[in-house]
Each structure stands twice: as structure tokens, then as C-alpha cells.
Amino acid sequence: MDKQNRKAIIAGNWKMNKTATEAAALIDELIPAVKDATCEVVICVPFTDLTTAVAKCKGTNIHVGAENVHFEKSGAFTGEISADMLVDLGVEYVVIGHSERRQYFAETDKTVNKRSRAALAAGLKPIICVGESLTQREQGVTEELVRMQTKIALNGVTAEELKNVVIAYEPIWAIGTGKTATAEQAQEVCAAIRKVVGELYGEEAAKGLTVQYGGSMNPKNAEELLSKPDVDGGLIGGASLKAEQFAVIVDAATKG
Ligand code: PEP
């Protein structure tokens, strides 16, 4: 029942793929393929594709996101991009704390929190990624870890700001590996995320929170994953680079 009141969001995470020219071609394919979606459709694209993506998606039902944002407003941070810069381009969402950033670029729970707060202060909607490694799952600490990641990410985020937050549960062992969490595993952890948000902000706020699953979601498994009561959408890597595959997932969210 609660699920109907939440925004289902299917977001593509293109990672470091697609030149601006290639992005334009993919968006041209995506626009007709997802035009009848009843869920929110988002594409999170490399910084160099943002201008093209915002221009192409104007007047369509596709929303544009970035894949990272710096936490300072401006200054001597060579190579970084601020939240204001993204907002000025017309960007709406931003992925924060993806496991690839945690693994390869020394992202920590603390910087995830700083980036999330900077994004929210500028009016962006952060898609905050949390999730365990295979070792952590095998050690039985998934729930504790995801609770801790969620709590730290949201430290200092107001109840009003929470309305713009999306949390993506992304088990690291399922990202780009072809191994998907079972629908039951995804449900269990997405529910745990909602529970901790309820403890922090109250049950009503938690009921309104969009919690996505990400990790090798594809046209074959999307419907089952998205049918679960606490799985409100998906963050999609590989399958978001093929318009027809992404469209099938969008369609599954519409049904879920
Ligand atoms: C991701 O990059 O967030 C992701 C879930 O990737 P994939 O769908 O390829 O596993």
C-alpha cells in the first residue's frame, strides 16, 4: 500500500561510458522507448555528457543526473565539480558514494555525508549508495553495515531535505558481476534501510523514502526485484547503456 505513495525511480548509471556524441545517439533511442513510463526515469551520465543530456531531455520525461559532486562550494579543488555548477547546467540528480568511488577514489562515509549535504543545500536530489562486500555479507554484518552507512550519510540532513533523498542499496558483489541479489535479499536490506530512516526521521518520513536496488538488474530479473514491497526502483549500470534493455526495466517498475 505504502509503495503506491512513493515515487518509483529507475535511474541509469552510465559510469565512464559514452562520449557526448554517443550520449546524444543513446538518448535519441531512449526518448521514445520510455515516453509512457509511469515511474520517474533518470539518466546519470559523465560530466562531459551533461550539457548534451540536459538539452536532449528538455521537454521529455527523462531527468538528468551526474555521477558525483564535490562538497565544497568553490575554490582550489582542481578537477572537481560543485553542486552549483550542476544546478546551473539543469542537472537534477546526483549519484553519491557509489561503491566504485568508495573502492577506487577513497570515498568514505564521511565524504558521502559531506557530498550529500552539499548536493541537498544546492537543490540537487542525491542518490546515496550503500551496500556490503561479499566478505561482509558472509560475515553476517550486512544489516549493521548498511544501517551505519545510511546513518552517517544522513547526518545533519533535515527532515525537509530528506524528501529529496533517494537511497540505493547496491551490494558490491552484485555490481557489474552478473550476480544479482535475490528478490528476498534485496527486500530484506531495502526494508532495513527504511527502518533506520524511520528511527531517525519517523515512520511517515520513512514511508515516503524511495529505496532502490542496484546490482546487475536486467530485463529478466527486474520485475521480480521491483515487485518487492520495499524496493521502489533501481539503479542500473550495464543495462542502462542499451535503450531497449533500460526500457524493459522502466516498464517493470511501472508494473511493480
Ligand atoms: C551500478 O553501477 O550502480 C550498477 C548497479 O551496475 P550494474 O547494473 O552493471 O551491476
CSV table of C-alpha atoms and ligand atoms in Angstrom, one decimal:
chain,number,residue,atom,x,y,z
A,1,MET,CA,0.0,0.0,0.0
A,2,ASP,CA,2.7,2.4,1.0
A,3,LYS,CA,4.6,1.6,-2.1
A,4,GLN,CA,1.9,3.3,-4.3
A,5,ASN,CA,2.5,6.5,-2.4
A,6,ARG,CA,6.2,6.5,-3.1
A,7,LYS,CA,8.0,7.7,-6.2
A,8,ALA,CA,9.4,4.7,-8.2
A,9,ILE,CA,12.6,5.8,-9.8
A,10,ILE,CA,14.6,3.9,-12.4
A,11,ALA,CA,18.0,5.5,-12.8
A,12,GLY,CA,20.7,4.6,-15.2
A,13,ASN,CA,24.3,5.0,-14.1
A,14,TRP,CA,26.3,5.2,-17.3
A,15,LYS,CA,29.7,5.2,-15.4
A,16,MET,CA,32.6,6.2,-17.6
A,17,ASN,CA,30.9,5.3,-20.8
A,18,LYS,CA,29.7,7.3,-23.8
A,19,THR,CA,31.2,10.4,-25.4
A,20,ALA,CA,28.8,13.3,-25.8
A,21,THR,CA,28.2,12.3,-29.4
A,22,GLU,CA,27.4,8.7,-28.3
A,23,ALA,CA,25.3,10.0,-25.5
A,24,ALA,CA,23.2,12.0,-27.9
A,25,ALA,CA,22.5,8.9,-30.0
A,26,LEU,CA,21.6,6.8,-27.0
A,27,ILE,CA,19.2,9.5,-25.7
A,28,ASP,CA,17.6,9.7,-29.1
A,29,GLU,CA,16.8,6.0,-28.7
A,30,LEU,CA,15.7,6.3,-25.1
A,31,ILE,CA,13.2,9.1,-25.5
A,32,PRO,CA,10.6,7.1,-27.5
A,33,ALA,CA,11.4,3.9,-25.6
A,34,VAL,CA,10.5,5.3,-22.1
A,35,LYS,CA,8.0,8.0,-23.0
A,36,ASP,CA,5.0,6.2,-21.5
A,37,ALA,CA,6.7,5.4,-18.2
A,38,THR,CA,4.7,6.0,-15.1
A,39,CYS,CA,7.8,5.8,-12.9
A,40,GLU,CA,10.5,8.5,-12.8
A,41,VAL,CA,13.2,7.9,-15.3
A,42,VAL,CA,16.7,9.3,-14.7
A,43,ILE,CA,20.0,9.0,-16.5
A,44,CYS,CA,23.1,9.7,-14.6
A,45,VAL,CA,25.8,10.5,-17.1
A,46,PRO,CA,29.5,11.5,-17.1
A,47,PHE,CA,30.2,15.2,-16.5
A,48,THR,CA,31.1,15.7,-20.2
A,49,ASP,CA,27.7,14.4,-21.3
A,50,LEU,CA,25.6,16.6,-19.0
A,51,THR,CA,25.1,19.6,-21.3
A,52,THR,CA,24.0,17.3,-24.2
A,53,ALA,CA,21.8,15.2,-21.9
A,54,VAL,CA,20.0,18.2,-20.4
A,55,ALA,CA,19.4,19.8,-23.8
A,56,LYS,CA,18.2,16.5,-25.4
A,57,CYS,CA,15.9,15.6,-22.4
A,58,LYS,CA,14.3,19.0,-22.2
A,59,GLY,CA,10.5,18.6,-22.7
A,60,THR,CA,10.7,14.8,-22.2
A,61,ASN,CA,10.1,12.6,-19.1
A,62,ILE,CA,13.8,11.8,-18.7
A,63,HIS,CA,15.5,13.5,-15.8
A,64,VAL,CA,19.3,14.1,-15.8
A,65,GLY,CA,21.8,13.3,-13.1
A,66,ALA,CA,25.5,13.5,-12.5
A,67,GLU,CA,27.7,10.7,-11.1
A,68,ASN,CA,29.5,12.6,-8.4
A,69,VAL,CA,29.7,16.1,-6.9
A,70,HIS,CA,32.3,17.8,-4.8
A,71,PHE,CA,31.3,19.0,-1.3
A,72,GLU,CA,32.9,22.5,-1.3
A,73,LYS,CA,31.1,25.4,-2.9
A,74,SER,CA,34.1,26.6,-5.0
A,75,GLY,CA,37.8,27.1,-4.7
A,76,ALA,CA,41.1,25.4,-5.2
A,77,PHE,CA,39.9,21.9,-6.0
A,78,THR,CA,41.4,21.2,-9.4
A,79,GLY,CA,39.3,18.8,-11.4
A,80,GLU,CA,36.3,18.9,-9.2
A,81,ILE,CA,32.7,19.9,-10.0
A,82,SER,CA,30.5,21.8,-7.5
A,83,ALA,CA,26.8,21.3,-6.8
A,84,ASP,CA,26.1,24.8,-8.0
A,85,MET,CA,27.8,24.0,-11.3
A,86,LEU,CA,25.5,21.0,-11.8
A,87,VAL,CA,22.4,23.0,-10.9
A,88,ASP,CA,23.4,25.8,-13.3
A,89,LEU,CA,23.5,23.2,-16.1
A,90,GLY,CA,20.0,22.0,-15.3
A,91,VAL,CA,21.0,18.8,-13.6
A,92,GLU,CA,18.5,17.4,-11.1
A,93,TYR,CA,20.0,14.2,-9.5
A,94,VAL,CA,23.5,13.1,-8.5
A,95,VAL,CA,24.8,9.7,-7.5
A,96,ILE,CA,26.8,9.8,-4.3
A,97,GLY,CA,29.0,7.2,-2.7
A,98,HIS,CA,28.9,4.6,-5.5
A,99,SER,CA,31.0,1.6,-4.4
A,100,GLU,CA,33.3,2.2,-7.3
A,101,ARG,CA,34.0,5.7,-5.9
A,102,ARG,CA,34.5,4.2,-2.4
A,103,GLN,CA,36.8,1.5,-3.8
A,104,TYR,CA,38.9,3.4,-6.4
A,105,PHE,CA,38.7,7.0,-5.2
A,106,ALA,CA,38.9,6.8,-1.4
A,107,GLU,CA,35.3,7.8,-0.9
A,108,THR,CA,34.3,7.4,2.8
A,109,ASP,CA,31.1,7.5,4.7
A,110,LYS,CA,32.2,11.0,5.9
A,111,THR,CA,32.7,12.3,2.4
A,112,VAL,CA,29.4,10.7,1.3
A,113,ASN,CA,27.8,12.7,4.0
A,114,LYS,CA,29.5,16.0,3.0
A,115,ARG,CA,28.7,15.5,-0.7
A,116,SER,CA,25.0,14.6,0.2
A,117,ARG,CA,24.6,17.7,2.3
A,118,ALA,CA,26.2,20.0,-0.3
A,119,ALA,CA,24.0,18.5,-3.0
A,120,LEU,CA,20.9,18.9,-1.0
A,121,ALA,CA,21.8,22.5,0.0
A,122,ALA,CA,22.1,23.3,-3.7
A,123,GLY,CA,18.7,21.8,-4.5
A,124,LEU,CA,20.0,18.5,-6.1
A,125,LYS,CA,18.5,15.1,-5.3
A,126,PRO,CA,21.2,12.7,-4.1
A,127,ILE,CA,21.0,9.0,-4.9
A,128,ILE,CA,23.1,7.8,-2.0
A,129,CYS,CA,24.6,4.3,-2.5
A,130,VAL,CA,25.1,1.9,0.4
A,131,GLY,CA,25.9,-1.8,0.3
A,132,GLU,CA,28.2,-4.6,1.6
A,133,SER,CA,31.0,-6.6,0.1
A,134,LEU,CA,30.8,-10.3,-0.3
A,135,THR,CA,33.0,-10.8,2.7
A,136,GLN,CA,30.8,-8.6,4.8
A,137,ARG,CA,27.7,-10.5,3.7
A,138,GLU,CA,29.4,-13.8,4.6
A,139,GLN,CA,30.4,-12.4,8.0
A,140,GLY,CA,26.7,-11.6,8.6
A,141,VAL,CA,27.2,-7.8,9.1
A,142,THR,CA,25.2,-6.6,6.0
A,143,GLU,CA,22.4,-5.0,8.0
A,144,GLU,CA,24.7,-3.4,10.6
A,145,LEU,CA,26.9,-2.0,7.9
A,146,VAL,CA,24.1,-0.6,5.8
A,147,ARG,CA,22.5,0.9,8.8
A,148,MET,CA,25.7,2.6,9.7
A,149,GLN,CA,26.4,3.8,6.1
A,150,THR,CA,22.8,5.2,6.0
A,151,LYS,CA,23.1,7.0,9.4
A,152,ILE,CA,26.4,8.6,8.6
A,153,ALA,CA,25.3,9.6,5.1
A,154,LEU,CA,22.2,11.4,6.5
A,155,ASN,CA,24.0,13.0,9.5
A,156,GLY,CA,22.8,16.6,9.6
A,157,VAL,CA,20.2,16.2,6.8
A,158,THR,CA,17.0,17.8,7.8
A,159,ALA,CA,13.5,16.1,7.6
A,160,GLU,CA,12.6,18.6,4.8
A,161,GLU,CA,15.8,17.7,2.9
A,162,LEU,CA,15.1,14.0,3.3
A,163,LYS,CA,12.2,14.4,0.9
A,164,ASN,CA,14.8,14.8,-1.9
A,165,VAL,CA,16.9,11.9,-0.9
A,166,VAL,CA,17.0,8.5,-2.7
A,167,ILE,CA,18.9,5.6,-1.2
A,168,ALA,CA,20.2,2.9,-3.4
A,169,TYR,CA,21.0,-0.5,-1.9
A,170,GLU,CA,23.8,-1.8,-4.0
A,171,PRO,CA,25.5,-5.0,-2.8
A,172,ILE,CA,29.1,-4.6,-4.1
A,173,TRP,CA,29.3,-8.3,-5.1
A,174,ALA,CA,26.3,-7.8,-7.4
A,175,ILE,CA,27.6,-4.7,-9.3
A,176,GLY,CA,28.7,-5.4,-12.8
A,177,THR,CA,29.2,-9.1,-12.0
A,178,GLY,CA,26.0,-10.6,-13.4
A,179,LYS,CA,25.3,-11.9,-9.8
A,180,THR,CA,22.0,-10.4,-8.6
A,181,ALA,CA,20.8,-10.4,-5.1
A,182,THR,CA,17.7,-12.5,-4.8
A,183,ALA,CA,14.5,-10.5,-4.6
A,184,GLU,CA,14.3,-11.6,-0.9
A,185,GLN,CA,17.8,-10.3,-0.1
A,186,ALA,CA,17.0,-7.0,-1.9
A,187,GLN,CA,13.8,-6.7,0.0
A,188,GLU,CA,15.4,-7.5,3.4
A,189,VAL,CA,18.1,-4.8,3.1
A,190,CYS,CA,15.8,-2.2,1.5
A,191,ALA,CA,13.4,-2.7,4.4
A,192,ALA,CA,16.3,-2.4,6.9
A,193,ILE,CA,17.3,0.9,5.3
A,194,ARG,CA,13.7,2.2,5.6
A,195,LYS,CA,13.7,1.0,9.2
A,196,VAL,CA,16.8,3.0,10.1
A,197,VAL,CA,15.4,6.1,8.3
A,198,GLY,CA,12.2,5.6,10.4
A,199,GLU,CA,14.2,5.6,13.6
A,200,LEU,CA,15.9,8.8,12.6
A,201,TYR,CA,13.0,10.8,11.0
A,202,GLY,CA,9.9,9.0,12.0
A,203,GLU,CA,7.7,6.4,10.3
A,204,GLU,CA,5.9,8.8,7.9
A,205,ALA,CA,9.2,10.1,6.5
A,206,ALA,CA,10.4,6.6,6.1
A,207,LYS,CA,7.3,5.6,4.2
A,208,GLY,CA,7.9,8.3,1.7
A,209,LEU,CA,11.5,7.4,1.0
A,210,THR,CA,12.4,5.9,-2.3
A,211,VAL,CA,14.8,3.0,-1.8
A,212,GLN,CA,16.3,1.5,-5.0
A,213,TYR,CA,18.0,-1.8,-5.6
A,214,GLY,CA,21.1,-1.9,-7.8
A,215,GLY,CA,23.3,-4.7,-8.9
A,216,SER,CA,23.0,-6.5,-12.2
A,217,MET,CA,19.4,-5.6,-12.6
A,218,ASN,CA,18.3,-6.5,-16.1
A,219,PRO,CA,15.2,-7.1,-18.2
A,220,LYS,CA,14.9,-10.7,-16.9
A,221,ASN,CA,15.1,-10.1,-13.1
A,222,ALA,CA,13.7,-6.5,-12.9
A,223,GLU,CA,10.1,-7.4,-12.5
A,224,GLU,CA,10.7,-9.8,-9.6
A,225,LEU,CA,13.0,-7.4,-7.8
A,226,LEU,CA,10.7,-4.4,-8.3
A,227,SER,CA,7.7,-6.4,-7.1
A,228,LYS,CA,9.0,-6.4,-3.5
A,229,PRO,CA,7.3,-4.0,-1.1
A,230,ASP,CA,10.4,-2.0,-0.1
A,231,VAL,CA,12.1,-2.0,-3.5
A,232,ASP,CA,10.9,1.3,-5.1
A,233,GLY,CA,13.1,1.3,-8.1
A,234,GLY,CA,16.5,0.5,-9.5
A,235,LEU,CA,20.0,1.9,-10.1
A,236,ILE,CA,21.1,0.3,-13.3
A,237,GLY,CA,24.6,0.2,-14.7
A,238,GLY,CA,25.3,-2.1,-17.7
A,239,ALA,CA,21.7,-2.4,-18.8
A,240,SER,CA,21.2,1.4,-18.9
A,241,LEU,CA,23.6,1.6,-21.8
A,242,LYS,CA,21.1,-0.3,-24.1
A,243,ALA,CA,17.9,1.6,-24.7
A,244,GLU,CA,15.8,-1.5,-25.3
A,245,GLN,CA,17.0,-3.1,-22.1
A,246,PHE,CA,16.6,0.0,-20.0
A,247,ALA,CA,13.1,0.4,-21.3
A,248,VAL,CA,12.1,-3.1,-20.2
A,249,ILE,CA,13.2,-2.3,-16.7
A,250,VAL,CA,11.3,1.0,-16.7
A,251,ASP,CA,8.3,-0.9,-17.8
A,252,ALA,CA,8.8,-3.4,-15.0
A,253,ALA,CA,8.8,-0.5,-12.5
A,254,THR,CA,5.7,0.8,-13.9
A,255,LYS,CA,4.0,-2.6,-13.2
A,256,GLY,CA,5.8,-3.1,-9.8
B,1,PEP,C1,25.7,0.4,-10.8
B,1,PEP,O1,26.7,0.8,-11.4
B,1,PEP,O2,25.2,1.1,-9.9
B,1,PEP,C2,25.2,-0.9,-11.1
B,1,PEP,C3,24.3,-1.4,-10.4
B,1,PEP,O3,25.8,-1.6,-12.2
B,1,PEP,P1,25.3,-2.9,-12.8
B,1,PEP,O4,23.8,-2.8,-13.1
B,1,PEP,O5,26.1,-3.1,-14.1
B,1,PEP,O6,25.6,-4.1,-11.9
